[in-house]
Short mmCIF file of C-alpha atoms in Angstrom, two decimals:
data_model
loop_
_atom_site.label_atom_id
_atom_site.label_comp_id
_atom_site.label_asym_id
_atom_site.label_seq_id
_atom_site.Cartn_x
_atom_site.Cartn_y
_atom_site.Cartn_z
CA UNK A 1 -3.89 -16.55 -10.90
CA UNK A 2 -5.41 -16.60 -7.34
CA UNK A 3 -3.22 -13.52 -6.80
CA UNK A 4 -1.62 -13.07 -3.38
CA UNK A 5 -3.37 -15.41 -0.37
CA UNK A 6 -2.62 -14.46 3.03
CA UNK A 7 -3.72 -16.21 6.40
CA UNK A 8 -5.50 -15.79 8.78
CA UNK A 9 -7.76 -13.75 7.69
CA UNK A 10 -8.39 -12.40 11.15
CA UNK A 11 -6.45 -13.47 14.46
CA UNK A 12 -7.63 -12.44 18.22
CA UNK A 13 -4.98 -13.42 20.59
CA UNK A 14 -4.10 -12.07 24.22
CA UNK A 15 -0.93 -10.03 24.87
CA UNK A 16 1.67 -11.86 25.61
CA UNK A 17 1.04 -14.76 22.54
CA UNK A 18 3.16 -15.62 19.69
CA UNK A 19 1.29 -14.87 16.35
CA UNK A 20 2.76 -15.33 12.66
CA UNK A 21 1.25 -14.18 9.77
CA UNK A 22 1.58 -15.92 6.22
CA UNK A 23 1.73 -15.05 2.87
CA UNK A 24 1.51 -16.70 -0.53
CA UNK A 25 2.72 -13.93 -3.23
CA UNK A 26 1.57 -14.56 -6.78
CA UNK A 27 4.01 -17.08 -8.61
CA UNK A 28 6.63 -15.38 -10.55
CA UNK A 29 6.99 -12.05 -8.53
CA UNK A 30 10.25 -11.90 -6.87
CA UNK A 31 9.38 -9.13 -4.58
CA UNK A 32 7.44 -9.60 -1.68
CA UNK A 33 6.55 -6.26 0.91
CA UNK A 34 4.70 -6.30 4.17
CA UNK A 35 2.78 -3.67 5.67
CA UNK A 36 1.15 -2.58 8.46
CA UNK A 37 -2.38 -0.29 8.37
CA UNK A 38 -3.59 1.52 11.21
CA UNK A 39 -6.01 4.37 11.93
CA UNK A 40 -3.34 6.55 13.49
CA UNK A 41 -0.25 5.75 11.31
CA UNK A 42 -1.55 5.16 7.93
CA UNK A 43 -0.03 2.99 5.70
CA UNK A 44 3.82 1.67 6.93
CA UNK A 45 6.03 -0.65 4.76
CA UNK A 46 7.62 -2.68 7.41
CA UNK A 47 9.97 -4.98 5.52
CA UNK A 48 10.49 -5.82 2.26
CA UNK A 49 12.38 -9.10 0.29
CA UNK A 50 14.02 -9.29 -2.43
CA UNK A 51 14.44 -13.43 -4.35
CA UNK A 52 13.80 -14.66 -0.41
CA UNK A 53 16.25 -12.20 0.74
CA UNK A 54 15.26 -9.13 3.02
CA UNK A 55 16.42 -5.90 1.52
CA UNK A 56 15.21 -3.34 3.79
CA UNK A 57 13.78 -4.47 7.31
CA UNK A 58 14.20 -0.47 8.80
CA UNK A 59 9.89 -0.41 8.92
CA UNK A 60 10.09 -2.71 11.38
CA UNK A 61 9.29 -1.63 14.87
CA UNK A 62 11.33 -3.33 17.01
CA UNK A 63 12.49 -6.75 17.65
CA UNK A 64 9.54 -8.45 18.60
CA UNK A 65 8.40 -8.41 14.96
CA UNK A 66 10.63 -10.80 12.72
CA UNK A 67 10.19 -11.76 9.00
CA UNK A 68 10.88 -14.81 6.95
CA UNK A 69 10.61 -16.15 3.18
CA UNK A 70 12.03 -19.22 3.15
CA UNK A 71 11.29 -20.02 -0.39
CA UNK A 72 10.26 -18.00 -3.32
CA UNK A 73 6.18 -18.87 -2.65
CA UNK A 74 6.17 -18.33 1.16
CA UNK A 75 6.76 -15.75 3.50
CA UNK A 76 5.94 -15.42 7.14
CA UNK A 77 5.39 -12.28 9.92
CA UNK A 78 5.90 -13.00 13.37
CA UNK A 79 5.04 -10.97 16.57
CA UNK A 80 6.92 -12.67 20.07
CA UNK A 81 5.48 -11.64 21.81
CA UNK A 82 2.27 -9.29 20.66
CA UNK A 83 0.91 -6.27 22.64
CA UNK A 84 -2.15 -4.60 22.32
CA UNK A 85 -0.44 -1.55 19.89
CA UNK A 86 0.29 -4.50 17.43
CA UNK A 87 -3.42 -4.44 16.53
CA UNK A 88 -3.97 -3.43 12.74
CA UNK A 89 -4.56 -4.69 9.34
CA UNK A 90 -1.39 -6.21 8.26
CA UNK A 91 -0.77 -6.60 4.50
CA UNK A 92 1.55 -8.13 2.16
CA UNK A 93 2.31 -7.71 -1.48
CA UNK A 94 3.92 -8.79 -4.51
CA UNK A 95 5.62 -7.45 -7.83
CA UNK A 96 8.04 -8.07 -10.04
CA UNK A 97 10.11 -5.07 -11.27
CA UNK A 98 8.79 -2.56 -14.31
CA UNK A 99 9.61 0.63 -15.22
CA UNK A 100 8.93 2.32 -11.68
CA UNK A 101 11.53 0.07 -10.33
CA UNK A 102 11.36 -2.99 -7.89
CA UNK A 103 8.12 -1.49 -6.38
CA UNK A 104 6.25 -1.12 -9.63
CA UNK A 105 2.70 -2.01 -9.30
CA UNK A 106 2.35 -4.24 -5.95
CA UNK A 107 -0.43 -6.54 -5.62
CA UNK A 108 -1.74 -6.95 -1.92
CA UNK A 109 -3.34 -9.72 -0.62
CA UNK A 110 -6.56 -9.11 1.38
CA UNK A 111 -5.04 -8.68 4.95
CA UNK A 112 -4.88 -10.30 8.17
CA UNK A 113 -6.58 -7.95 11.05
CA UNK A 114 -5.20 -8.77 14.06
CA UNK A 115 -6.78 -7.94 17.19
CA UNK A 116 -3.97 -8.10 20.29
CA UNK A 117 -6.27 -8.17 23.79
CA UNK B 1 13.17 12.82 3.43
CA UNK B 2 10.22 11.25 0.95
CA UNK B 3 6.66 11.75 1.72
CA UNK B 4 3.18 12.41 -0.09
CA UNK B 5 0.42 14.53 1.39
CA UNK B 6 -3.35 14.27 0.21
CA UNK B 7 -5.92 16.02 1.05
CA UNK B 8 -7.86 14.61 4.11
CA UNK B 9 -11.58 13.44 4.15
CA UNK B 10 -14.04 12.22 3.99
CA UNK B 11 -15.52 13.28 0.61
CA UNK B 12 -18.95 12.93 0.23
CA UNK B 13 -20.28 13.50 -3.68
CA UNK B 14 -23.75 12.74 -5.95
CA UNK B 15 -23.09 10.38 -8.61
CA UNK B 16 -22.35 11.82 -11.73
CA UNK B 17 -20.81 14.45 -9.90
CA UNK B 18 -16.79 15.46 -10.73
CA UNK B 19 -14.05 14.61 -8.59
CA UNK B 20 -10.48 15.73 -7.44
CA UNK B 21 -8.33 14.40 -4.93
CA UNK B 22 -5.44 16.30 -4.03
CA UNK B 23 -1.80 14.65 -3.74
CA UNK B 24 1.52 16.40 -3.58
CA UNK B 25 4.95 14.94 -2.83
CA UNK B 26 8.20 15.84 -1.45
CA UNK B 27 10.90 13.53 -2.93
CA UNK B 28 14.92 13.54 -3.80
CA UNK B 29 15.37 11.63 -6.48
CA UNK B 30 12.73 10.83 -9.66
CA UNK B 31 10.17 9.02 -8.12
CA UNK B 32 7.04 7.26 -9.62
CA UNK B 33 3.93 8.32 -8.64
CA UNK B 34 0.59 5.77 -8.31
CA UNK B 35 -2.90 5.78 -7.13
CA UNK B 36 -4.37 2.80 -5.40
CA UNK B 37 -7.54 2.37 -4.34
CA UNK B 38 -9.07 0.33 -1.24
CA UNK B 39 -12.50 -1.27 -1.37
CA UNK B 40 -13.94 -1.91 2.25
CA UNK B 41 -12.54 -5.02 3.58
CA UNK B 42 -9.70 -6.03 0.40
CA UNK B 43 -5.76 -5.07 -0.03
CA UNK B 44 -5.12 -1.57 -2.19
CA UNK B 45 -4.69 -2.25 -5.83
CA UNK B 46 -2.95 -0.39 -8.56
CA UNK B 47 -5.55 1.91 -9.78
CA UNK B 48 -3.19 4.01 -12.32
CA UNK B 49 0.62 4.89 -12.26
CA UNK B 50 2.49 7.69 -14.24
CA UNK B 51 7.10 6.91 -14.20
CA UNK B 52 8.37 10.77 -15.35
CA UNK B 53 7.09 14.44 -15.27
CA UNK B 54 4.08 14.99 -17.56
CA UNK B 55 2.99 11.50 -18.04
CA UNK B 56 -0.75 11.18 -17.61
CA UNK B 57 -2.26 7.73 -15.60
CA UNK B 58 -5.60 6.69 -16.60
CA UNK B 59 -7.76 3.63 -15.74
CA UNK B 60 -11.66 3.41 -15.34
CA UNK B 61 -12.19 7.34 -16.20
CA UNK B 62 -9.56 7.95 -13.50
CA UNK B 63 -6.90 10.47 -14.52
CA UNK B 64 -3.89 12.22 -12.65
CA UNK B 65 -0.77 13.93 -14.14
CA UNK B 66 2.29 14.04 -13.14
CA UNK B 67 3.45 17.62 -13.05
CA UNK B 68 7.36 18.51 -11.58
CA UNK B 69 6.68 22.31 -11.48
CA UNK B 70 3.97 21.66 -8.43
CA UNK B 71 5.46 18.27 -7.63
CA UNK B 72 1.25 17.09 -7.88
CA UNK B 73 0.03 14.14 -8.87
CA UNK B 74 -3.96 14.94 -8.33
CA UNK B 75 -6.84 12.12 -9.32
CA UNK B 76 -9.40 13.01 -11.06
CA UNK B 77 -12.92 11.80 -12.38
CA UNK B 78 -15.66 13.89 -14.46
CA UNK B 79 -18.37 11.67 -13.16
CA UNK B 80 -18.51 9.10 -9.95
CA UNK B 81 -20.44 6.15 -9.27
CA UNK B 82 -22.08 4.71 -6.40
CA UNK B 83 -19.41 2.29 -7.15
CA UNK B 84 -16.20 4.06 -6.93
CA UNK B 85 -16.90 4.77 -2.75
CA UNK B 86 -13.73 3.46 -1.84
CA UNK B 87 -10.45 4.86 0.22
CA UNK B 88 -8.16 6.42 -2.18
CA UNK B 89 -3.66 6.03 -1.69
CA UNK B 90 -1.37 8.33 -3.10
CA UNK B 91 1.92 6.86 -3.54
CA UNK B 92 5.18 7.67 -4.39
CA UNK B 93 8.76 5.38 -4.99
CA UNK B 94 12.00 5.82 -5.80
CA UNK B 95 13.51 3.34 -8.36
CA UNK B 96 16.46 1.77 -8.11
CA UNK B 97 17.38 4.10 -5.38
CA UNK B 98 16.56 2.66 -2.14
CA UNK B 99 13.07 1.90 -3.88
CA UNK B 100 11.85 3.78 -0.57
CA UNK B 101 8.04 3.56 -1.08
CA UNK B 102 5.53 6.23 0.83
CA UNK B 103 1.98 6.00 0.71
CA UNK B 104 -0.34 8.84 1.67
CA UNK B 105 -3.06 8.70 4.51
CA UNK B 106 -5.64 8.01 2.37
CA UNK B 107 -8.85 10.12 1.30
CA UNK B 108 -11.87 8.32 1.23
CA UNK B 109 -14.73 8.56 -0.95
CA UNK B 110 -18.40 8.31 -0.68
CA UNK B 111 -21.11 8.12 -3.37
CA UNK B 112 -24.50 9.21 -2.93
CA UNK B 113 -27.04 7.87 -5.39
#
């Protein structure tokens, strides 16, 4: 399996811009998380879905970010419109349940760093 | 609320050298506890994972125990490699709760040849 793909792998945009994320999560996993990584706040789950249905969204910052998953292979993260404190490593992942629960070993996908001038 | 505390770095060993990383968590509930680990520039990934009090996690030489009575879940390794330098996650979730998932800051590792 080519495990989770995510693109860009880096995006530079100017405040103001639209950017969306994407995700692919590996085939079969019917839970898909995305997080946000930054120097001052660690690690943050920001939203995650559930069989292309968001479960809990409350890591999300405000309403300029927004989350998709339209289908059970593709997800999206937008930012309308970005500002320079958006900047960070943004990462999503995929599981299917075990015996932790729904969030049972997550795979992540390498990251998109986004850079917000 | 849920959260995990490690122990901050950076941690600079010799190979062959022994190595503990703190974690402790504050939790209602049962939660599972994990390690991931980071390698520079790819996502975390599952490193080991323990579901109930006293289960051990082990992968790669990496152990960490799950003890309730300290509410700990510490990594350990008797002897690094140049190749384990990587940032280290503590991690904790709540299972069919509200699957609330907290990672710790992170603790990385360097290994000296």
């Amino acid at each position: 399996d080519a495990g989770v793909i995510q693109s860009p792998r880096h995006e530079v945009t100017e405040m103001g811009q639209e950017v969306t994320l994407r995700c692919k999560p590996i085939s079969g996993h019917d839970y898909l998380f995305w997080y946000r990584q930054t120097m001052m706040r660690g690690l943050e789950l920001l939203i995650y879905f559930n069989n292309n249905v968001p479960i809990d969204d409350s890591g999300m910052p405000e309403d300029r970010f927004s989350a998709k998953m339209p289908n059970a292979s593709f997800s999206t993260l937008k930012i309308q419109p970005s500002e320079p404190r958006d900047s960070a490593v943004y990462f999503c992942a995929s599981s299917h349940p075990g015996l932790a629960g729904p969030t049972d070993t997550q795979y992540f996908g390498p990251g998109t760093r986004l850079t917000v001038l | 609320g849920n959260s995990v505390t490690q122990m901050e770095g950076p941690v600079t060993l010799s190979e062959e050298a022994f190595l503990t990383i703190n974690c402790t968590y504050t939790a209602t509930g049962y939660p599972s506890l994990f390690w991931y680990v980071q390698y520079p520039g790819e996502g975390l990934q599952l490193l080991l994972k323990a579901t109930k009090a006293d289960d051990k996690g082990s992968n790669k030489g990496f152990e960490a125990t799950y003890r309730k009575e300290t509410t700990s879940f510490h990594l350990e390794k008797g002897s690094v490699q140049v190749s384990d330098s990587a940032v280290y996650f503590c991690a904790l979730s709540i299972p069919y709760n509200n699957n609330d998932m907290r990672f710790g800051a992170g603790t990385r590792l360097t290994v000296k040849p």
